[in-house]
GROMACS .gro file of C-alpha atoms in nm:
model
  191
    1UNK     CA    1 -10.054  -2.018  21.219
    2UNK     CA    2  -9.922  -2.302  21.426
    3UNK     CA    3  -9.796  -2.600  21.223
    4UNK     CA    4  -9.824  -2.934  21.344
    5UNK     CA    5  -9.526  -3.137  21.370
    6UNK     CA    6  -9.577  -3.510  21.352
    7UNK     CA    7  -9.356  -3.725  21.622
    8UNK     CA    8  -9.291  -4.077  21.571
    9UNK     CA    9  -9.143  -4.248  21.931
   10UNK     CA   10  -9.038  -4.555  21.942
   11UNK     CA   11  -8.840  -4.811  22.097
   12UNK     CA   12  -8.801  -5.175  22.207
   13UNK     CA   13  -9.024  -5.352  22.433
   14UNK     CA   14  -9.065  -5.228  22.790
   15UNK     CA   15  -8.829  -4.929  22.672
   16UNK     CA   16  -9.082  -4.620  22.842
   17UNK     CA   17  -9.255  -4.522  22.522
   18UNK     CA   18  -9.578  -4.504  22.674
   19UNK     CA   19  -9.453  -4.305  23.019
   20UNK     CA   20  -9.244  -4.089  22.788
   21UNK     CA   21  -9.578  -4.020  22.611
   22UNK     CA   22  -9.761  -3.949  22.922
   23UNK     CA   23  -9.482  -3.690  22.983
   24UNK     CA   24  -9.549  -3.517  22.654
   25UNK     CA   25  -9.929  -3.542  22.674
   26UNK     CA   26  -9.854  -3.352  23.008
   27UNK     CA   27  -9.707  -3.071  22.839
   28UNK     CA   28 -10.005  -3.013  22.611
   29UNK     CA   29  -9.895  -3.263  22.327
   30UNK     CA   30 -10.142  -3.454  22.138
   31UNK     CA   31 -10.088  -3.820  22.189
   32UNK     CA   32 -10.186  -4.108  22.022
   33UNK     CA   33 -10.113  -4.522  22.066
   34UNK     CA   34 -10.055  -4.743  21.759
   35UNK     CA   35 -10.105  -5.058  21.963
   36UNK     CA   36 -10.420  -4.915  22.105
   37UNK     CA   37 -10.596  -4.852  21.746
   38UNK     CA   38 -10.465  -5.241  21.680
   39UNK     CA   39 -10.639  -5.358  21.940
   40UNK     CA   40 -10.946  -5.160  21.813
   41UNK     CA   41 -10.899  -5.265  21.462
   42UNK     CA   42 -10.894  -5.624  21.609
   43UNK     CA   43 -11.267  -5.578  21.720
   44UNK     CA   44 -11.340  -5.523  21.392
   45UNK     CA   45 -11.501  -5.852  21.230
   46UNK     CA   46 -11.378  -5.830  20.873
   47UNK     CA   47 -11.005  -5.757  20.986
   48UNK     CA   48 -11.107  -6.052  21.199
   49UNK     CA   49 -11.183  -6.241  20.933
   50UNK     CA   50 -10.888  -6.140  20.701
   51UNK     CA   51 -10.642  -6.218  20.998
   52UNK     CA   52 -10.758  -6.614  21.012
   53UNK     CA   53 -10.775  -6.623  20.678
   54UNK     CA   54 -10.381  -6.489  20.593
   55UNK     CA   55 -10.259  -6.644  20.946
   56UNK     CA   56 -10.516  -6.964  20.866
   57UNK     CA   57 -10.621  -6.941  21.226
   58UNK     CA   58 -10.981  -7.104  21.349
   59UNK     CA   59 -11.191  -7.005  21.660
   60UNK     CA   60 -11.209  -6.686  21.869
   61UNK     CA   61 -10.916  -6.452  21.764
   62UNK     CA   62 -10.806  -6.281  22.120
   63UNK     CA   63 -10.454  -6.075  22.145
   64UNK     CA   64 -10.302  -6.338  22.341
   65UNK     CA   65 -10.395  -6.640  22.071
   66UNK     CA   66 -10.271  -6.380  21.795
   67UNK     CA   67  -9.919  -6.298  21.977
   68UNK     CA   68  -9.853  -6.605  22.049
   69UNK     CA   69  -9.886  -6.702  21.674
   70UNK     CA   70  -9.747  -6.370  21.505
   71UNK     CA   71  -9.379  -6.397  21.738
   72UNK     CA   72  -9.370  -6.766  21.664
   73UNK     CA   73  -9.310  -6.676  21.308
   74UNK     CA   74  -9.206  -6.327  21.118
   75UNK     CA   75  -9.358  -6.397  20.831
   76UNK     CA   76  -9.706  -6.424  21.004
   77UNK     CA   77  -9.611  -6.063  21.183
   78UNK     CA   78  -9.533  -5.955  20.860
   79UNK     CA   79  -9.871  -6.055  20.713
   80UNK     CA   80 -10.065  -5.946  21.029
   81UNK     CA   81  -9.901  -5.625  21.001
   82UNK     CA   82  -9.945  -5.542  20.611
   83UNK     CA   83 -10.363  -5.604  20.706
   84UNK     CA   84 -10.384  -5.360  20.979
   85UNK     CA   85 -10.102  -5.104  20.867
   86UNK     CA   86 -10.341  -4.954  20.604
   87UNK     CA   87 -10.622  -4.902  20.848
   88UNK     CA   88 -10.432  -4.795  21.094
   89UNK     CA   89 -10.267  -4.543  20.912
   90UNK     CA   90 -10.616  -4.422  20.775
   91UNK     CA   91 -10.695  -4.366  21.163
   92UNK     CA   92 -10.333  -4.177  21.210
   93UNK     CA   93 -10.457  -3.879  20.944
   94UNK     CA   94 -10.755  -3.821  21.123
   95UNK     CA   95 -10.533  -3.831  21.463
   96UNK     CA   96 -10.342  -3.572  21.298
   97UNK     CA   97 -10.630  -3.353  21.134
   98UNK     CA   98 -10.771  -3.345  21.532
   99UNK     CA   99 -10.423  -3.269  21.662
  100UNK     CA  100 -10.393  -2.980  21.424
  101UNK     CA  101 -10.789  -2.862  21.501
  102UNK     CA  102 -10.675  -2.844  21.865
  103UNK     CA  103 -10.402  -2.596  21.816
  104UNK     CA  104 -10.153  -2.892  21.932
  105UNK     CA  105  -9.767  -2.782  21.851
  106UNK     CA  106  -9.678  -3.182  21.851
  107UNK     CA  107  -9.897  -3.492  21.745
  108UNK     CA  108  -9.678  -3.802  21.883
  109UNK     CA  109  -9.739  -4.141  21.784
  110UNK     CA  110  -9.600  -4.374  22.028
  111UNK     CA  111  -9.480  -4.661  21.761
  112UNK     CA  112  -9.305  -4.952  21.834
  113UNK     CA  113  -9.248  -5.078  21.503
  114UNK     CA  114  -9.226  -4.750  21.401
  115UNK     CA  115  -8.905  -4.897  21.090
  116UNK     CA  116  -9.062  -5.259  21.082
  117UNK     CA  117  -9.370  -5.101  20.936
  118UNK     CA  118  -9.184  -4.855  20.711
  119UNK     CA  119  -9.396  -4.563  20.825
  120UNK     CA  120  -9.130  -4.342  20.902
  121UNK     CA  121  -9.131  -4.086  20.653
  122UNK     CA  122  -9.476  -3.969  20.745
  123UNK     CA  123  -9.287  -3.744  21.064
  124UNK     CA  124  -9.135  -3.487  21.106
  125UNK     CA  125  -8.940  -3.592  21.412
  126UNK     CA  126  -8.835  -3.953  21.526
  127UNK     CA  127  -8.751  -4.047  21.903
  128UNK     CA  128  -8.640  -4.346  22.030
  129UNK     CA  129  -8.647  -4.498  22.382
  130UNK     CA  130  -8.278  -4.558  22.470
  131UNK     CA  131  -8.309  -4.849  22.749
  132UNK     CA  132  -8.117  -5.128  22.835
  133UNK     CA  133  -8.230  -5.494  22.753
  134UNK     CA  134  -8.167  -5.568  23.123
  135UNK     CA  135  -8.368  -5.333  23.228
  136UNK     CA  136  -8.661  -5.343  22.972
  137UNK     CA  137  -8.720  -5.709  23.042
  138UNK     CA  138  -8.696  -5.636  23.448
  139UNK     CA  139  -9.019  -5.381  23.328
  140UNK     CA  140  -9.174  -5.600  23.048
  141UNK     CA  141  -9.524  -5.751  23.171
  142UNK     CA  142  -9.524  -6.032  22.901
  143UNK     CA  143  -9.320  -6.359  23.000
  144UNK     CA  144  -9.248  -6.366  22.650
  145UNK     CA  145  -9.033  -6.098  22.676
  146UNK     CA  146  -8.694  -6.296  22.484
  147UNK     CA  147  -8.945  -6.404  22.180
  148UNK     CA  148  -9.093  -6.037  22.091
  149UNK     CA  149  -8.766  -5.864  22.186
  150UNK     CA  150  -8.623  -6.092  21.933
  151UNK     CA  151  -8.847  -5.982  21.626
  152UNK     CA  152  -8.822  -5.617  21.679
  153UNK     CA  153  -8.543  -5.476  21.486
  154UNK     CA  154  -8.205  -5.487  21.731
  155UNK     CA  155  -8.243  -5.154  21.945
  156UNK     CA  156  -7.913  -4.984  21.767
  157UNK     CA  157  -8.036  -4.974  21.460
  158UNK     CA  158  -8.306  -4.806  21.594
  159UNK     CA  159  -8.074  -4.530  21.735
  160UNK     CA  160  -7.913  -4.480  21.431
  161UNK     CA  161  -8.211  -4.415  21.278
  162UNK     CA  162  -8.391  -4.153  21.508
  163UNK     CA  163  -8.359  -3.833  21.514
  164UNK     CA  164  -8.361  -3.779  21.911
  165UNK     CA  165  -8.301  -4.014  22.137
  166UNK     CA  166  -8.438  -4.030  22.512
  167UNK     CA  167  -8.245  -4.222  22.775
  168UNK     CA  168  -8.492  -4.443  23.015
  169UNK     CA  169  -8.163  -4.615  23.201
  170UNK     CA  170  -8.247  -4.383  23.504
  171UNK     CA  171  -8.507  -4.252  23.730
  172UNK     CA  172  -8.857  -4.144  23.594
  173UNK     CA  173  -8.729  -3.833  23.700
  174UNK     CA  174  -8.466  -3.783  23.455
  175UNK     CA  175  -8.688  -3.930  23.206
  176UNK     CA  176  -8.911  -3.617  23.286
  177UNK     CA  177  -8.654  -3.347  23.248
  178UNK     CA  178  -8.561  -3.541  22.941
  179UNK     CA  179  -8.893  -3.523  22.759
  180UNK     CA  180  -8.933  -3.120  22.886
  181UNK     CA  181  -8.616  -3.015  22.783
  182UNK     CA  182  -8.706  -3.165  22.432
  183UNK     CA  183  -9.059  -3.092  22.386
  184UNK     CA  184  -8.917  -2.726  22.457
  185UNK     CA  185  -8.689  -2.756  22.135
  186UNK     CA  186  -8.905  -2.978  21.875
  187UNK     CA  187  -9.193  -2.652  22.024
  188UNK     CA  188  -8.974  -2.332  22.003
  189UNK     CA  189  -9.014  -2.254  21.649
  190UNK     CA  190  -9.420  -2.381  21.606
  191UNK     CA  191  -9.528  -2.004  21.496
   0.00000   0.00000   0.00000
């Protein structure tokens, strides 16, 4: 029987987590984005009500407005995380079961705030994207890069806590080769 390996991919903002995940998916891994799960949860009116009450917000709750609030105040970011993460964890359990049902050798969860949310213990393996801050800033689609970067655990600490590092300071081809090698290594003794 195939044993499912639960893998987290983390790293700072714009470090290449999504790109690495897309390569893992092409190799046969089951891939889930915790950000996408959070975005779906934000559509839930009950969760919106909890967020508005806890963060003392009024009016329409958009992701952009929410980001403007939480990336100015660490306590509010922590409050948002405390509201969303229990539901995200429930969703992850469903995805783990689905990955196992589909006989996927790896279930990879892209999760930027893995250590900040203290969820690393549910994973067998943690991969951290290693990227120079200057490259991340160039690749980032958000104008408030510095603010978002500052609210995450320092990159060096994430790297120390990970089992594996994927360097994303070179070409996409280089990253693709690293992903292939790591995929082969992680799935080698899956039986």
